[in-house]
CSV table of N, CA and C in Angstrom, one decimal:
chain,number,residue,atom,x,y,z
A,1,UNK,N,-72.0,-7.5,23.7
A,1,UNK,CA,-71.4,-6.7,22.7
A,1,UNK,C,-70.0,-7.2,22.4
A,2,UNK,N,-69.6,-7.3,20.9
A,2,UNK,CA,-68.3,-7.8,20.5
A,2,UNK,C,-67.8,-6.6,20.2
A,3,UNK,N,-66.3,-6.4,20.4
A,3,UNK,CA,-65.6,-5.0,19.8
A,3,UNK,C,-64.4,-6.3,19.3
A,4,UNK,N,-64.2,-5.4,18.1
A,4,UNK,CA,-63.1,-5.7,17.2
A,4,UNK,C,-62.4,-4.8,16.7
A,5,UNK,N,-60.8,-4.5,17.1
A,5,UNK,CA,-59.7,-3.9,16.9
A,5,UNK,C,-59.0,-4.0,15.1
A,6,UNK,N,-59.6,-3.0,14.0
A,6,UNK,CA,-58.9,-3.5,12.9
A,6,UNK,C,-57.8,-2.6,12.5
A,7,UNK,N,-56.4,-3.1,12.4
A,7,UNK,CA,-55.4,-2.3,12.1
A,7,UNK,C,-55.0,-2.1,10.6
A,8,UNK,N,-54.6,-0.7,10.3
A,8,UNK,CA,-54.7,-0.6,8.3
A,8,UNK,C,-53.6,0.1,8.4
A,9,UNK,N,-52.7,-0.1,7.5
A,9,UNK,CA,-51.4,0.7,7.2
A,9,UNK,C,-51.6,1.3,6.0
A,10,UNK,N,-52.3,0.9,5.5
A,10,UNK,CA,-52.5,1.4,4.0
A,10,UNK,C,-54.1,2.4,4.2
A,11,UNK,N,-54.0,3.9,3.5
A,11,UNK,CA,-54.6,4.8,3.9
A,11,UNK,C,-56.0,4.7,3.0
A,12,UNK,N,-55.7,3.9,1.6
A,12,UNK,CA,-56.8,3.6,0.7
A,12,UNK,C,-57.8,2.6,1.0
A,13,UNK,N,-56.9,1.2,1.8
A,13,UNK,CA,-57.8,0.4,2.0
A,13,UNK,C,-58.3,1.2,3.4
A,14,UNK,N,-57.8,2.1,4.6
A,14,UNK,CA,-59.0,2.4,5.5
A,14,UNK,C,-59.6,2.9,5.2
A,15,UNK,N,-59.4,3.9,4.2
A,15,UNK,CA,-61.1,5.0,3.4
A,15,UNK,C,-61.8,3.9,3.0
A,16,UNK,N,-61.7,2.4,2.4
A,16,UNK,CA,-62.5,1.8,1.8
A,16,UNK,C,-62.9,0.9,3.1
A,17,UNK,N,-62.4,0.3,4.3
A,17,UNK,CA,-63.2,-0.2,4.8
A,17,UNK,C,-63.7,0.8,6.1
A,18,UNK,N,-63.8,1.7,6.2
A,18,UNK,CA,-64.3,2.8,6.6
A,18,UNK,C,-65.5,3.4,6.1
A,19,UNK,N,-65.9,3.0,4.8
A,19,UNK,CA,-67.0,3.4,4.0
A,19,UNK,C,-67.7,2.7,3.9
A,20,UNK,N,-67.1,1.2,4.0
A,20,UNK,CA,-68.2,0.2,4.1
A,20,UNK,C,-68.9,0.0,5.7
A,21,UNK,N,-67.8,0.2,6.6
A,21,UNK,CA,-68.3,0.4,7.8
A,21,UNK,C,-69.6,1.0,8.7
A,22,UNK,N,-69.4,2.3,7.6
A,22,UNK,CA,-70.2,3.2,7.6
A,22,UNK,C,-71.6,3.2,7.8
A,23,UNK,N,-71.9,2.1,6.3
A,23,UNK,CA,-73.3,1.9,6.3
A,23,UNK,C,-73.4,0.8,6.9
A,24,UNK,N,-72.9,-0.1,7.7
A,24,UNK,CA,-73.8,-0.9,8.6
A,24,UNK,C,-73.8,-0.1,10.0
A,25,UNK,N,-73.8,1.2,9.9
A,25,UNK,CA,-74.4,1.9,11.6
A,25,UNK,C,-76.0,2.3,11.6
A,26,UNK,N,-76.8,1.6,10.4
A,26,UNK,CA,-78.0,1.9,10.6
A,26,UNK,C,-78.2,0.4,11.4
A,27,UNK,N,-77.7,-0.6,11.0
A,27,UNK,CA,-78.3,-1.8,11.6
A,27,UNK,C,-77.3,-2.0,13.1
A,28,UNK,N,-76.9,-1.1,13.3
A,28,UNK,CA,-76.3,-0.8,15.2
A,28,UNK,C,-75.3,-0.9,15.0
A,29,UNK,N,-74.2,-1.0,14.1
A,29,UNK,CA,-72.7,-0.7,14.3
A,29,UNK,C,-72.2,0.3,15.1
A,30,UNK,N,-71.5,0.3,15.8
A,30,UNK,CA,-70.4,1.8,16.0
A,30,UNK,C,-69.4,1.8,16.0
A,31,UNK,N,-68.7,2.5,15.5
A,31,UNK,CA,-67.7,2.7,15.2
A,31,UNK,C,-67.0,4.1,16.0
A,32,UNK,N,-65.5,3.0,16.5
A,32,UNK,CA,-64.8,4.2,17.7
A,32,UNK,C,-63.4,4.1,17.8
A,33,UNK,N,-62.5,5.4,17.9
A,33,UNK,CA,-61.3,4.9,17.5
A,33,UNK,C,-60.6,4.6,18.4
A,34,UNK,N,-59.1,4.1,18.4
A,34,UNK,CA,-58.6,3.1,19.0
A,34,UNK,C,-58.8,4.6,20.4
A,35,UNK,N,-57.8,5.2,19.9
A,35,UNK,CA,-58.0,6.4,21.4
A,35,UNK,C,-59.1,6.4,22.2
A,36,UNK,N,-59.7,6.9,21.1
A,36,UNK,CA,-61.5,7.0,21.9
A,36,UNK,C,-61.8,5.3,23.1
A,37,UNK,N,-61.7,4.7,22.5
A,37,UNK,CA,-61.7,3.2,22.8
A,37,UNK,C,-60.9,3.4,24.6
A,38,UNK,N,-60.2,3.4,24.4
A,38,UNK,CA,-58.9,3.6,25.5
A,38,UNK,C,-59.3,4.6,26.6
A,39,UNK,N,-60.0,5.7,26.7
A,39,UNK,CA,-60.2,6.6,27.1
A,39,UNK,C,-61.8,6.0,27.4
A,40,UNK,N,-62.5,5.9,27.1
A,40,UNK,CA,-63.9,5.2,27.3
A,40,UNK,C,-63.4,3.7,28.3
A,41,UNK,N,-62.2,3.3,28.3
A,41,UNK,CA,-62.0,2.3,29.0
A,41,UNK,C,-61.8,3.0,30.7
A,42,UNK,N,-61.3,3.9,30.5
A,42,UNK,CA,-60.5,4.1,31.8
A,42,UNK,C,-62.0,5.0,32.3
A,43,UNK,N,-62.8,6.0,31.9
A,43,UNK,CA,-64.1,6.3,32.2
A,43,UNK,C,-64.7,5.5,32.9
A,44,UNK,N,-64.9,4.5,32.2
A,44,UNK,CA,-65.7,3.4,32.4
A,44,UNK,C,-65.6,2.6,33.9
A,45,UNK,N,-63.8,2.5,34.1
A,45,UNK,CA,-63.3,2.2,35.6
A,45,UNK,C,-63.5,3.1,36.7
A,46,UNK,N,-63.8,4.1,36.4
A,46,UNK,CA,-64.5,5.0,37.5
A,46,UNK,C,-65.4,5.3,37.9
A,47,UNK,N,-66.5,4.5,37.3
A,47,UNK,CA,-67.5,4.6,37.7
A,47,UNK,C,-68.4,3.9,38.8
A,48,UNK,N,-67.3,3.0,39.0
A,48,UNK,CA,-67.5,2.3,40.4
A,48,UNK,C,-66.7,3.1,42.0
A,49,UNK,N,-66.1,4.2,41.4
A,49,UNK,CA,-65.1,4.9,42.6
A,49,UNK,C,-66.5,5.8,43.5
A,50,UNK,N,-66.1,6.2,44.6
A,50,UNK,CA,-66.9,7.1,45.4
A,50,UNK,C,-66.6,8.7,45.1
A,51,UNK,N,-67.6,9.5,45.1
A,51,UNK,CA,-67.2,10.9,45.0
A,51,UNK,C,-68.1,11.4,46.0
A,52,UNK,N,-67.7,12.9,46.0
A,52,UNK,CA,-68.3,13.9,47.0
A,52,UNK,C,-68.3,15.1,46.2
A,53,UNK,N,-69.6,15.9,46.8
A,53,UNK,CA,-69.7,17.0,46.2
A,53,UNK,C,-68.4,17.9,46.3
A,54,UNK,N,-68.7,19.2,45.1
A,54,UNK,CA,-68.1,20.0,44.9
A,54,UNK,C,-67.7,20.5,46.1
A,55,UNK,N,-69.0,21.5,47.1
A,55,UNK,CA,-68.8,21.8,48.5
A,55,UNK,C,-67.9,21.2,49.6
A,56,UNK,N,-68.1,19.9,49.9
A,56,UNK,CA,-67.0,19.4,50.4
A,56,UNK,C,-65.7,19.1,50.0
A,57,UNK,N,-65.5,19.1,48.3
A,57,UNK,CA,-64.1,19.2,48.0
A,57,UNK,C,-63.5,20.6,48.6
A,58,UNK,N,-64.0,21.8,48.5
A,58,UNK,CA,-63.6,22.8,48.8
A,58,UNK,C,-63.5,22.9,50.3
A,59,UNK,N,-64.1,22.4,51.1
A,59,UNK,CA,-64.2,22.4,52.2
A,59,UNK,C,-62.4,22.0,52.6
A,60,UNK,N,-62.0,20.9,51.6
A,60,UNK,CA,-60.9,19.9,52.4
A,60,UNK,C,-59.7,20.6,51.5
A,61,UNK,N,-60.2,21.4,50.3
A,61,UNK,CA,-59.2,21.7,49.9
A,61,UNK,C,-57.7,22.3,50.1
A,62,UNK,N,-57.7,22.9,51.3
A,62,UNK,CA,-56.3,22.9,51.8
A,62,UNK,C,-56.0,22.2,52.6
């Protein structure tokens, strides 16, 4: 998968490349915003960490 970062200062051309974006999500586009993006990054790094149940959190909790 390719992701590409597009920055727009101008609010008319992102409604316009935002609408054209739009309809290529039938042929598997997605579209995500820079935040979203960033936040999905750091998720994503956790998913290799170890966890424990709820019960033993509580257990250690004080």
């Amino acid at each position: 998968m390719r992701s590409i970062i597009i920055n727009i200062n101008n609010d008319k051309l992102a409604d316009k490349v935002t609408w054209f974006l739009e309809h290529l999500k039938s042929d598997g586009l997605e579209i995500v915003s820079k935040e979203d993006w960033h936040d999905l990054k750091l998720l994503k790094a956790t998913r290799d960490e170890g966890s424990i149940s709820f019960d033993e959190y509580m257990k250690n909790a004080d």
